């Protein structure tokens, strides 16, 4: 039986009436995304047709998922909310704090020792507040969620940007910051600007070397890293129905890399098969009873241009295998063109590592397709030229794959099987062949490939591909290897070619596991004591942020003008910094250390207007805070792209930054700034970015009149006494302005609970 089956049946029980009512209110057929959104309104049945990309709407999500790195801050905030138990089903998954180095057993033992304080904290908080807890080694959050909790037509939020993975099982699943999750845990509505809708029509059928991963690699190339911002991507068509459920999950997972709010597919037979294979026949039965409401209306898919804001069509029969990268997930290159492109750009041709797994591609089917290539290398006497690393998605996947001999195939190629955890995908990788100044290349089946992402080395060129393509390229040892036409020389000196990969959608013997790693909470956790040591380096109880004094903000100094791409990895790095995710002051020492200073093109080297000297960003900002001087961060396009980590908003807030002024924001980061009581503003005229000088002072001269849909005026005073006056736009509605007035959304929640 599925977890929370009564909740799922309740959702399905009112879905028909709510969808019918929404269709009447909107006055036209509905997409799947619209059906799910309108059936999860906080106020119940629809009474208003919401305007896309304009109206803020309150929703009632069905469940919440948190990973250990972000759960710490989310639960530290929830502990201040004054609630005895979470209001909706919630889970915590320990997958980020396990470093890949020697192999699964040793690495897990090491993590349990080095991070025991954090794991114990998360388990005790979960036990106290009715939260399901998945132990270290149980698996990667999104694979575990897909196997156990995702259900067609549901709405879920999660404190990780790749929560969107659950769209592969027909959900609207959205990544959020911890403060958003706290709202829902506390029994409050969750607010989202009603998304735009992008339809992707898939025709034909995948075959040969082309995989579901290639669909999203192609889409990323079309939309770019910000093309999906503020939109839900809905996939449909015969091609969509021909893919496996986990293949759909891969596509939805990487939708985060185009900035999409989420991605989803309509309920079909592949989802039904997956539900039954993962011991959730009861969910499949319930879904079948309302399946007409778990996909878009026929009229929508027949004439998509009339119902979506943008439509993309991809013929899967013609789609070619791709590699995306380096340094950005939207630089899409067909495998057949990689050799020429690599030469033109001086990318290192020799491949040092092939990494398979992560939340994006660690399903049973993924492993079988990659293993079919690895087996050929063994059978055809081809010695792998690159090192191999494997991260199974869950203990259930690992156990089943070991039973069926899949892991042994990789081990026969001297692959290292890492823990069922994120590992290299998020920078938790103690790379055995550390590279220094030497440029080098790795290929992986992960989702992100920003500079320094996997191993902390800016000289590592990371390329994203399907598991089977990663396996083939790693075996060849060359980035320009095209398995559809290129031959390899085996140990006998013979020329051989790799045959097309073969995969198994679901294990023929069924899934199996001895200990999945789940710990259920106490029914009554009131007696559970949560302890945080005062001298802890890993955990720190939170102090509320100060409310706004109601006056104009004047005399603010420029902290940094960030140049080019500034992701949440640049603002708050992961890797070794993950250990401080529960200690706001300690982790603030990585604040903006990866951002490139526009004036000297260096990282972590900015000018202090107090001393006139250059120093690291956190050090300079701490001096400003000590002197009571407010500061401003200026940024480029799509500022805050990438992970949902709210630390990227909390760290500047904690250190005294008052305003982030950019050309444009990534959705989650903008919301996180608002939640933490920051001013997140955009230039009304992008060219005004060029006016900002290194020694500038900012006066926000009409902040006292802060109101929805009203631009703010900023007076910029340059070092020579000259001034420029510019306008800044914002997207704050009145409730969000109240967050700002109170110092944070959490402050407001606490005030309302006390009242």
XYZ file of C-alpha atoms in Angstrom:
755
model
C 0.000 0.000 0.000
C 1.153 3.512 -0.789
C 2.105 6.078 1.806
C -0.685 8.578 2.561
C -3.238 6.739 0.432
C -6.131 8.434 2.213
C -4.769 11.840 1.258
C -4.381 10.746 -2.363
C -7.951 9.422 -2.487
C -9.170 12.711 -1.025
C -7.432 14.629 -3.816
C -9.022 12.393 -6.432
C -12.365 12.579 -4.660
C -12.819 16.289 -5.379
C -10.844 16.488 -8.619
C -13.743 15.944 -11.037
C -15.879 18.690 -9.483
C -12.989 21.152 -9.248
C -11.813 20.561 -12.806
C -15.351 20.913 -14.151
C -15.860 24.121 -12.204
C -12.517 25.508 -13.405
C -13.357 24.712 -17.003
C -16.616 26.632 -16.635
C -14.883 29.617 -15.006
C -12.059 29.748 -17.529
C -14.465 29.151 -20.375
C -12.287 26.835 -22.424
C -10.638 23.402 -22.380
C -7.818 22.972 -19.856
C -4.239 21.802 -20.007
C -3.072 19.248 -17.448
C -1.149 21.935 -15.586
C -4.273 24.080 -15.316
C -6.319 21.146 -14.036
C -3.840 20.456 -11.260
C -3.416 24.121 -10.350
C -7.129 24.885 -10.254
C -7.892 21.715 -8.285
C -5.386 22.769 -5.608
C -6.620 26.284 -4.899
C -6.488 27.204 -1.232
C -10.109 28.373 -1.320
C -11.376 25.205 -3.000
C -13.327 25.480 -6.257
C -12.340 28.134 -8.767
C -14.261 31.402 -8.876
C -11.767 33.396 -10.969
C -9.902 32.815 -14.214
C -6.346 33.753 -13.300
C -4.102 35.696 -15.665
C -0.876 33.907 -16.425
C 2.373 35.598 -15.353
C 0.427 38.282 -13.504
C -1.912 37.027 -10.783
C -0.550 35.737 -7.491
C -2.559 32.714 -6.399
C -2.747 30.808 -3.118
C -2.479 27.035 -3.387
C -2.824 24.038 -1.098
C -0.004 21.537 -1.872
C -0.524 17.899 -0.947
C 2.928 17.198 0.442
C 6.484 18.469 1.051
C 9.901 16.892 0.466
C 13.170 18.210 1.942
C 16.783 17.144 1.435
C 19.244 17.243 4.308
C 21.248 20.282 3.183
C 18.181 22.520 2.866
C 16.047 20.770 5.491
C 18.285 22.072 8.267
C 17.405 25.702 7.655
C 13.792 24.907 6.802
C 13.269 23.000 10.054
C 15.166 25.572 12.105
C 12.638 28.074 10.775
C 9.678 25.737 11.383
C 10.762 25.333 15.009
C 10.040 29.048 15.430
C 6.551 28.823 13.937
C 4.895 27.589 17.133
C 3.323 24.446 15.645
C 3.164 20.982 17.226
C 3.061 19.011 13.972
C 3.378 19.552 10.241
C 0.050 20.206 8.542
C 0.712 18.091 5.431
C 2.718 14.894 4.818
C 6.394 15.824 4.860
C 9.624 13.873 4.439
C 13.337 14.536 4.982
C 15.944 12.735 2.879
C 19.645 12.506 3.791
C 21.404 12.492 0.425
C 23.573 15.634 0.167
C 26.041 15.244 3.030
C 27.738 12.084 1.776
C 31.015 12.633 -0.035
C 31.975 10.304 -2.878
C 35.542 9.093 -2.538
C 36.354 5.434 -1.908
C 33.067 3.651 -2.524
C 29.631 3.165 -0.988
C 30.411 1.349 2.273
C 33.423 3.423 3.329
C 31.925 6.748 2.208
C 28.646 6.143 4.037
C 30.460 5.167 7.214
C 32.568 8.325 6.954
C 29.487 10.530 6.431
C 27.655 8.990 9.374
C 30.639 9.852 11.521
C 31.414 13.353 10.239
C 27.783 14.510 9.953
C 26.239 12.578 12.839
C 25.302 15.808 14.616
C 23.272 16.991 11.618
C 21.673 13.614 10.914
C 20.705 13.238 14.585
C 19.216 16.735 14.566
C 17.161 16.053 11.443
C 15.935 12.710 12.749
C 14.916 14.173 16.113
C 13.128 17.160 14.562
C 11.357 14.816 12.150
C 10.336 12.571 15.011
C 9.018 15.513 17.028
C 6.939 17.121 14.290
C 5.528 14.082 12.458
C 7.944 14.059 9.511
C 9.019 10.898 7.698
C 12.796 10.429 7.820
C 14.935 8.685 5.194
C 18.343 7.716 6.567
C 21.708 8.405 4.917
C 22.177 5.840 2.173
C 18.441 5.417 1.560
C 18.738 7.251 -1.716
C 18.534 10.507 -3.600
C 15.464 12.485 -2.610
C 13.868 12.722 -6.058
C 14.278 9.056 -6.922
C 12.910 8.068 -3.511
C 9.973 10.438 -3.957
C 9.215 9.019 -7.413
C 9.291 5.474 -6.015
C 7.186 6.174 -2.936
C 5.258 9.441 -2.881
C 4.638 10.998 -6.295
C 1.160 10.493 -7.727
C -0.594 11.691 -10.900
C -2.530 14.930 -10.490
C -0.927 15.834 -7.163
C 0.827 19.033 -6.117
C 4.057 18.908 -4.166
C 6.664 21.453 -3.148
C 10.194 20.600 -2.108
C 13.267 22.401 -0.824
C 15.323 21.432 -3.841
C 15.065 22.782 -7.371
C 14.871 19.271 -8.830
C 11.665 18.504 -6.968
C 10.271 18.886 -10.498
C 11.425 15.304 -11.147
C 8.025 14.096 -9.882
C 6.428 15.554 -13.013
C 7.428 12.263 -14.601
C 4.578 10.730 -12.602
C 2.100 13.422 -13.586
C 2.516 15.830 -10.663
C 2.928 19.561 -10.495
C 6.002 19.436 -8.275
C 7.838 22.675 -7.607
C 11.143 23.564 -6.002
C 10.993 26.240 -3.307
C 13.036 27.774 -0.541
C 12.672 26.564 3.030
C 10.506 29.510 4.050
C 7.899 28.523 1.451
C 7.917 24.989 2.806
C 7.500 26.331 6.342
C 4.322 28.145 5.290
C 2.769 24.887 4.135
C 4.120 22.887 7.095
C 2.436 25.453 9.327
C -0.927 24.981 7.632
C -0.861 28.173 5.604
C -1.439 28.683 1.875
C 1.442 28.664 -0.550
C 1.645 31.536 -2.980
C 2.767 31.356 -6.612
C 2.374 33.671 -9.557
C 0.091 31.801 -11.951
C 2.523 30.310 -14.473
C 2.700 30.709 -18.190
C 2.351 27.459 -20.127
C 4.791 26.014 -22.630
C 3.608 22.990 -24.586
C 6.103 20.493 -26.000
C 4.573 18.166 -28.559
C 6.531 14.958 -28.962
C 5.953 12.940 -32.124
C 7.624 9.759 -33.310
C 9.505 7.396 -31.037
C 12.982 7.203 -29.510
C 15.314 4.549 -30.854
C 18.955 3.580 -30.987
C 21.320 5.820 -29.072
C 18.742 8.539 -28.482
C 17.345 8.640 -24.946
C 14.800 10.678 -22.966
C 17.762 12.752 -21.714
C 18.274 13.974 -25.272
C 14.779 15.457 -25.287
C 15.547 17.850 -22.455
C 19.061 18.517 -23.761
C 17.415 19.610 -27.008
C 14.772 21.671 -25.185
C 17.489 23.360 -23.119
C 19.239 24.338 -26.316
C 16.007 25.850 -27.623
C 14.814 27.680 -24.503
C 18.205 28.493 -22.886
C 18.695 28.634 -19.117
C 16.054 31.328 -18.653
C 13.570 30.540 -21.429
C 11.252 28.606 -19.152
C 11.213 31.133 -16.304
C 7.735 31.599 -14.881
C 6.314 28.754 -16.953
C 5.173 25.162 -16.603
C 6.322 22.938 -19.458
C 3.724 20.333 -20.400
C 4.765 17.437 -22.633
C 2.204 15.609 -24.744
C 1.745 13.588 -27.921
C 2.404 10.050 -29.096
C 6.089 10.439 -28.335
C 5.343 11.289 -24.723
C 3.143 8.239 -24.301
C 5.831 5.976 -25.774
C 8.382 6.789 -23.058
C 8.818 5.166 -19.670
C 7.785 6.886 -16.466
C 11.384 7.266 -15.298
C 12.337 8.623 -18.722
C 9.669 11.253 -18.260
C 11.126 11.979 -14.836
C 14.533 12.649 -16.398
C 13.007 15.209 -18.755
C 11.080 16.943 -15.979
C 14.111 16.900 -13.695
C 16.273 18.931 -16.050
C 13.448 21.367 -16.722
C 14.941 23.214 -13.755
C 17.882 24.026 -16.039
C 15.711 26.174 -18.299
C 14.216 28.006 -15.327
C 10.815 26.336 -15.606
C 8.510 26.432 -12.586
C 8.013 22.732 -13.247
C 7.353 20.247 -16.046
C 4.784 17.495 -16.297
C 3.280 14.713 -18.411
C -0.274 13.408 -18.563
C -1.136 10.131 -16.861
C -0.696 7.114 -19.138
C 0.016 3.390 -19.154
C 3.726 3.808 -18.402
C 2.843 5.602 -15.163
C 0.335 2.897 -14.293
C 3.015 0.248 -14.859
C 5.455 2.135 -12.674
C 2.982 2.590 -9.846
C 2.189 -1.118 -9.832
C 5.876 -2.086 -10.005
C 6.620 0.105 -6.970
C 3.854 -1.523 -4.880
C 1.289 1.227 -5.401
C -1.451 -0.580 -7.260
C -3.901 1.193 -4.957
C -2.790 4.557 -6.352
C -3.028 3.272 -9.918
C -6.555 2.028 -9.261
C -7.586 5.368 -7.797
C -5.940 7.272 -10.664
C -7.647 5.127 -13.273
C -11.011 6.153 -11.841
C -10.310 9.818 -12.651
C -7.779 9.464 -15.481
C -9.677 11.810 -17.830
C -8.788 14.608 -15.401
C -5.125 13.559 -15.144
C -4.195 14.724 -18.620
C -4.969 17.742 -20.765
C -8.259 17.982 -22.616
C -8.286 16.533 -26.141
C -8.984 19.936 -27.680
C -5.846 21.341 -26.067
C -3.546 18.755 -27.557
C -5.289 18.893 -30.940
C -4.764 22.671 -31.203
C -1.974 23.482 -28.747
C -1.217 26.945 -30.178
C -4.607 28.111 -28.909
C -3.981 27.064 -25.316
C -0.244 27.381 -24.629
C 1.824 30.560 -24.574
C 4.516 28.806 -26.594
C 4.632 25.495 -28.431
C 7.707 23.442 -29.315
C 7.511 20.327 -31.480
C 10.159 17.607 -31.468
C 10.119 14.507 -33.640
C 11.698 11.805 -31.496
C 12.341 9.654 -34.555
C 14.665 12.366 -35.896
C 16.217 13.491 -32.590
C 19.952 12.843 -32.322
C 22.014 12.126 -29.190
C 23.407 15.279 -27.593
C 26.051 16.460 -25.159
C 25.460 19.797 -23.432
C 28.194 21.990 -22.055
C 30.671 22.901 -20.840
C 29.907 25.335 -17.999
C 26.221 25.723 -18.839
C 23.497 23.109 -19.368
C 21.944 24.824 -22.396
C 24.923 24.670 -24.765
C 23.524 21.798 -26.816
C 25.643 19.922 -29.340
C 24.682 16.784 -31.304
C 27.271 14.056 -30.738
C 28.033 14.041 -34.450
C 29.183 17.679 -34.255
C 31.117 17.544 -30.994
C 34.513 16.859 -32.545
C 34.454 19.980 -34.692
C 32.991 22.144 -31.934
C 35.489 20.933 -29.338
C 38.382 21.723 -31.650
C 37.029 25.199 -32.411
C 36.673 25.984 -28.708
C 39.836 24.231 -27.533
C 37.928 21.896 -25.209
C 40.070 19.021 -23.902
C 39.336 15.941 -25.993
C 40.571 13.302 -23.552
C 37.906 12.338 -21.006
C 39.075 11.590 -17.480
C 35.794 10.498 -15.870
C 32.391 9.180 -16.824
C 29.851 9.612 -14.023
C 26.464 7.909 -14.107
C 23.596 8.509 -11.714
C 22.266 11.534 -9.797
C 18.606 12.364 -9.306
C 18.320 12.843 -13.073
C 19.395 9.436 -14.362
C 19.646 6.763 -11.695
C 16.615 4.599 -12.375
C 16.689 0.884 -13.068
C 16.169 1.533 -16.771
C 19.043 4.035 -16.823
C 21.398 1.512 -15.252
C 20.373 -1.248 -17.661
C 20.987 0.918 -20.728
C 24.392 2.003 -19.470
C 25.208 -1.552 -18.359
C 24.392 -2.870 -21.818
C 27.206 -0.682 -23.159
C 29.572 -1.571 -20.327
C 28.915 -5.303 -20.931
C 29.904 -4.894 -24.566
C 33.210 -3.408 -23.511
C 33.845 -6.481 -21.385
C 32.674 -8.913 -24.065
C 34.517 -7.201 -26.918
C 37.730 -6.778 -24.884
C 37.675 -3.003 -24.903
C 39.545 -1.485 -21.998
C 37.833 1.624 -20.642
C 40.043 4.670 -21.138
C 38.291 6.782 -18.452
C 37.457 6.228 -14.814
C 33.864 5.301 -13.985
C 31.686 6.375 -11.071
C 28.163 5.126 -10.401
C 25.553 6.610 -8.023
C 22.408 4.433 -7.759
C 19.263 6.470 -7.111
C 17.967 4.576 -4.095
C 18.678 1.568 -1.936
C 15.815 -0.184 -3.735
C 17.485 0.508 -7.083
C 20.901 -0.506 -5.770
C 19.671 -3.723 -4.162
C 17.707 -4.728 -7.268
C 20.572 -3.820 -9.611
C 23.020 -5.842 -7.539
C 20.629 -8.806 -7.487
C 20.328 -8.657 -11.274
C 24.069 -8.385 -11.865
C 24.088 -4.838 -13.210
C 26.542 -3.416 -10.703
C 28.962 -6.282 -11.301
C 29.143 -5.305 -14.964
C 30.377 -1.846 -14.026
C 32.764 -3.245 -11.445
C 34.238 -5.469 -14.159
C 35.250 -2.185 -15.823
C 36.859 -1.081 -12.536
C 34.034 1.366 -11.852
C 33.558 2.754 -8.357
C 30.020 2.334 -7.053
C 29.356 5.256 -4.750
C 26.664 5.627 -2.085
C 23.021 6.044 -3.030
C 23.404 9.805 -2.799
C 24.049 12.940 -4.844
C 27.839 12.811 -4.652
C 29.707 14.431 -7.569
C 26.502 15.955 -8.958
C 26.513 18.565 -6.177
C 30.239 18.839 -5.605
C 30.413 16.126 -2.941
C 33.328 14.441 -4.652
C 36.853 13.942 -3.358
C 38.247 13.348 -6.811
C 41.057 10.803 -6.802
C 42.880 12.388 -9.754
C 42.670 15.998 -8.685
C 43.556 18.416 -11.432
C 45.199 21.779 -10.860
C 45.657 24.390 -13.581
C 45.364 21.752 -16.297
C 42.172 21.884 -18.333
C 40.351 18.566 -18.235
C 37.079 16.993 -19.352
C 34.488 14.850 -17.605
C 31.151 13.576 -18.910
C 28.187 12.831 -16.700
C 24.473 12.086 -16.693
C 23.757 14.797 -14.114
C 21.742 17.980 -14.668
C 24.119 20.873 -13.967
C 27.629 21.577 -15.180
C 28.435 25.049 -13.907
C 32.083 25.923 -13.349
C 33.455 24.157 -10.237
C 30.153 22.288 -9.779
C 31.414 18.697 -9.630
C 34.946 18.922 -8.248
C 35.512 22.561 -7.306
C 37.955 23.030 -10.182
C 37.273 25.901 -12.639
C 39.390 24.083 -15.236
C 37.121 21.033 -15.358
C 34.943 21.020 -18.476
C 31.793 19.032 -17.667
C 29.442 17.750 -20.370
C 25.950 16.365 -19.784
C 24.589 13.338 -21.631
C 22.483 10.230 -21.246
C 23.831 7.356 -19.113
C 24.451 5.184 -22.168
C 26.260 7.985 -24.009
C 28.349 8.718 -20.922
C 29.271 5.041 -20.762
C 30.268 4.944 -24.437
C 32.352 8.122 -24.268
C 34.051 7.053 -21.042
C 34.949 3.700 -22.589
C 36.431 5.443 -25.637
C 38.113 8.094 -23.502
C 37.368 10.774 -26.082
C 34.880 13.635 -26.129
C 34.615 13.457 -29.922
C 33.633 9.775 -29.951
C 30.399 9.110 -31.843
C 29.273 5.532 -31.143
C 26.853 5.640 -34.068
C 29.759 5.669 -36.554
C 33.152 5.442 -34.816
C 35.098 2.252 -34.156
C 37.326 1.325 -31.223
C 40.459 -0.824 -31.079
C 40.180 -3.684 -28.610
C 42.927 -5.469 -26.663
C 43.472 -7.851 -29.590
C 44.069 -4.954 -31.965
C 40.735 -5.467 -33.709
C 38.379 -2.716 -34.812
C 34.992 -3.060 -33.118
C 31.858 -0.967 -32.810
C 29.485 -0.650 -29.891
C 25.987 -1.885 -30.584
C 22.965 0.238 -29.721
C 22.047 0.246 -26.019
C 19.309 -1.972 -24.698
C 17.296 -1.150 -21.628
C 14.759 -2.813 -19.369
C 11.989 -0.458 -18.265
C 11.188 -2.335 -15.052
C 12.932 -5.333 -13.434
C 11.420 -8.587 -14.663
C 11.765 -10.072 -11.164
C 10.271 -6.980 -9.565
C 11.946 -4.493 -7.270
C 13.464 -5.801 -4.054
C 15.048 -4.288 -0.966
C 15.916 -5.450 2.545
C 16.027 -2.067 4.307
C 14.781 0.885 2.283
C 16.011 3.268 4.976
C 12.721 4.794 6.131
C 12.069 5.783 9.753
C 8.478 6.657 10.652
C 7.912 9.446 13.199
C 6.168 9.067 16.531
C 2.432 9.622 16.487
C 2.903 12.026 19.389
C 6.295 13.701 19.332
C 5.676 16.167 22.136
C 8.140 14.357 24.411
C 10.969 14.442 21.868
C 13.691 16.925 22.783
C 15.641 18.631 20.015
C 19.073 19.749 21.151
C 21.420 22.178 19.455
C 24.758 22.714 21.197
C 25.633 26.374 21.715
C 29.204 25.804 20.528
C 28.209 23.746 17.478
C 29.944 24.567 14.196
C 27.221 22.811 12.202
C 23.955 24.001 13.735
C 22.762 27.347 15.027
C 19.323 28.363 16.270
C 17.987 31.296 14.296
C 17.598 34.882 15.475
C 14.765 36.777 13.766
C 15.765 39.393 11.211
C 15.074 43.022 12.094
C 11.901 44.566 10.626
C 11.994 47.552 8.270
C 12.025 50.899 10.088
C 9.552 52.353 7.595
C 11.967 54.985 6.325
C 13.758 55.542 3.031
C 17.006 53.636 2.650
C 19.916 56.053 2.183
C 23.689 55.918 2.177
C 23.834 52.311 0.955
C 27.190 51.251 -0.494
C 27.887 48.913 -3.390
C 29.150 45.544 -2.120
C 29.659 43.898 -5.505
C 28.555 44.357 -9.073
C 28.374 40.773 -10.318
C 29.302 40.255 -13.944
C 27.755 37.563 -16.132
C 26.293 34.300 -14.860
C 25.685 34.413 -11.109
C 23.947 31.235 -9.974
C 23.132 30.156 -6.443
C 26.389 28.188 -6.653
C 28.205 31.489 -7.097
C 26.242 33.122 -4.254
C 26.423 30.208 -1.804
C 28.691 27.391 -2.926
C 27.955 23.766 -2.115
C 30.740 21.156 -1.940
C 32.699 21.542 1.326
C 30.357 24.328 2.455
C 27.467 21.885 2.801
C 28.689 21.088 6.307
C 27.573 24.559 7.459
C 24.079 24.549 5.953
C 22.545 24.504 9.450
C 24.730 27.328 10.803
C 23.837 30.639 9.206
C 26.781 32.642 10.494
C 29.409 30.097 9.511
C 28.043 29.447 6.042
C 27.806 33.190 5.451
C 31.579 33.093 5.071
C 30.970 31.793 1.541
C 28.588 34.626 0.619
C 29.104 35.617 -3.025
C 32.667 34.284 -3.084
C 32.044 32.758 -6.520
C 30.556 35.895 -8.103
C 32.759 37.672 -10.646
C 33.479 41.300 -9.753
C 32.621 43.387 -12.829
C 35.495 45.796 -12.175
C 38.426 43.399 -12.011
C 36.893 40.123 -13.297
C 38.079 38.373 -10.132
C 36.124 36.291 -7.631
C 35.977 37.114 -3.914
C 37.932 40.343 -4.335
C 35.960 43.556 -3.852
C 36.739 47.097 -2.755
C 35.731 48.321 0.686
C 34.470 51.894 0.661
C 35.445 52.086 4.338
C 39.158 51.397 3.880
C 39.657 51.689 0.130
C 41.333 48.260 0.247
C 40.334 45.033 -1.507
C 39.339 41.893 0.382
C 36.984 38.918 0.222
C 33.266 39.640 -0.122
C 32.225 38.274 3.312
C 35.037 40.126 5.083
C 34.168 43.452 3.432
C 30.461 42.961 4.120
C 31.047 42.100 7.785
C 32.863 45.430 8.172
C 29.946 47.265 6.605
C 27.596 45.488 9.012
C 29.806 46.328 11.983
C 29.680 50.011 11.008
C 25.916 49.913 10.409
C 26.275 50.691 6.701
C 23.585 49.193 4.409
C 24.757 47.641 1.144
C 23.520 46.756 -2.328
C 24.369 43.835 -4.608
C 24.041 44.461 -8.351
C 23.677 41.586 -10.806
C 23.173 40.579 -14.412
C 20.475 38.471 -16.105
C 18.841 35.417 -14.485
C 20.491 36.180 -11.164
C 20.095 33.258 -8.754
C 19.768 30.618 -11.453
C 20.133 27.014 -10.341
C 19.477 25.459 -6.953
C 16.588 26.430 -4.695
C 18.959 26.935 -1.741
C 17.616 29.795 0.357
C 21.046 30.241 1.907
C 21.804 32.373 -1.157
C 19.182 34.804 0.156
C 19.700 34.315 3.896
C 23.467 34.872 3.880
C 23.404 38.395 2.383
C 20.438 39.209 4.645
C 22.305 37.976 7.715
C 25.398 39.977 6.796
C 23.473 43.205 6.303
C 22.843 43.469 2.554
C 19.568 45.326 2.043
C 18.957 45.250 -1.712
C 19.678 43.016 -4.693
C 19.301 44.982 -7.948
C 19.615 42.990 -11.179
C 18.623 42.810 -14.832
C 16.413 39.774 -14.158
C 15.886 37.066 -11.519
C 15.486 33.321 -11.527
C 12.060 32.562 -10.022
C 12.989 30.675 -6.859
C 15.736 33.051 -5.821
C 13.521 36.105 -6.212
C 10.935 34.481 -3.962
C 13.600 33.512 -1.426
C 14.799 37.113 -1.218
C 11.245 38.291 -0.591
C 10.677 35.658 2.088
C 13.785 36.772 3.988
C 12.786 40.443 4.036
C 15.118 41.610 1.282
C 14.433 44.059 -1.532
C 14.745 42.204 -4.831
C 14.548 44.756 -7.635
C 15.151 44.818 -11.392
C 16.435 47.666 -13.529
C 13.559 49.279 -15.416
C 16.108 49.963 -18.135
C 18.728 47.218 -18.385
C 21.296 49.720 -19.668
C 21.323 51.333 -16.212
C 23.441 48.391 -15.074
C 26.306 50.089 -16.930
C 25.893 53.268 -14.856
C 26.922 51.533 -11.637
C 30.465 52.433 -10.572
C 32.695 50.790 -7.989
C 32.474 53.546 -5.331
C 28.745 54.264 -5.684
C 26.308 55.179 -2.930
C 22.581 54.443 -3.315
C 19.619 56.405 -1.972
C 16.181 54.815 -2.283
C 14.271 58.080 -2.126
C 10.660 56.861 -2.290
C 10.825 53.551 -0.429
C 8.400 55.018 2.122
C 5.793 54.737 -0.653
C 6.586 51.049 -1.359
C 3.466 49.608 -2.999
C 2.444 46.979 -5.570
C 2.970 47.916 -9.234
C 4.831 51.111 -8.280
C 8.408 51.581 -9.424
C 11.040 52.672 -6.932
C 13.372 55.595 -7.560
C 17.068 55.214 -6.850
C 19.541 58.062 -6.682
C 23.050 56.866 -7.464
C 25.792 59.105 -6.124
C 29.182 58.578 -7.744
C 32.554 59.197 -6.086
C 33.046 62.478 -7.989
C 29.750 63.829 -6.633
C 27.811 63.377 -9.882
C 24.466 61.623 -9.729
C 22.232 59.410 -11.829
C 18.592 58.781 -10.990
C 17.098 55.508 -12.211
C 13.899 53.525 -11.831
C 13.671 49.991 -10.491
C 10.768 47.595 -10.952
C 9.559 44.953 -8.530
C 6.948 42.185 -8.351
C 5.907 42.507 -4.687
C 2.209 42.229 -3.937
C 0.745 43.553 -0.697
C 1.264 40.376 1.393
C 4.893 40.251 0.221
C 5.346 43.887 1.163
C 4.131 42.864 4.628
C 6.949 40.297 4.724
C 9.359 43.125 4.004
C 7.850 45.376 6.653
C 8.070 42.654 9.308
C 11.618 41.674 8.388
C 10.719 38.265 6.932
C 7.752 36.049 6.146
C 8.587 33.933 9.198
C 8.355 36.971 11.472
C 4.847 37.546 10.165
C 3.878 33.888 10.694
C 5.081 34.044 14.302
C 3.179 37.269 14.915
C -0.039 35.818 13.529
C 0.338 32.611 15.571
C 0.857 34.612 18.753
C -2.146 36.767 17.933
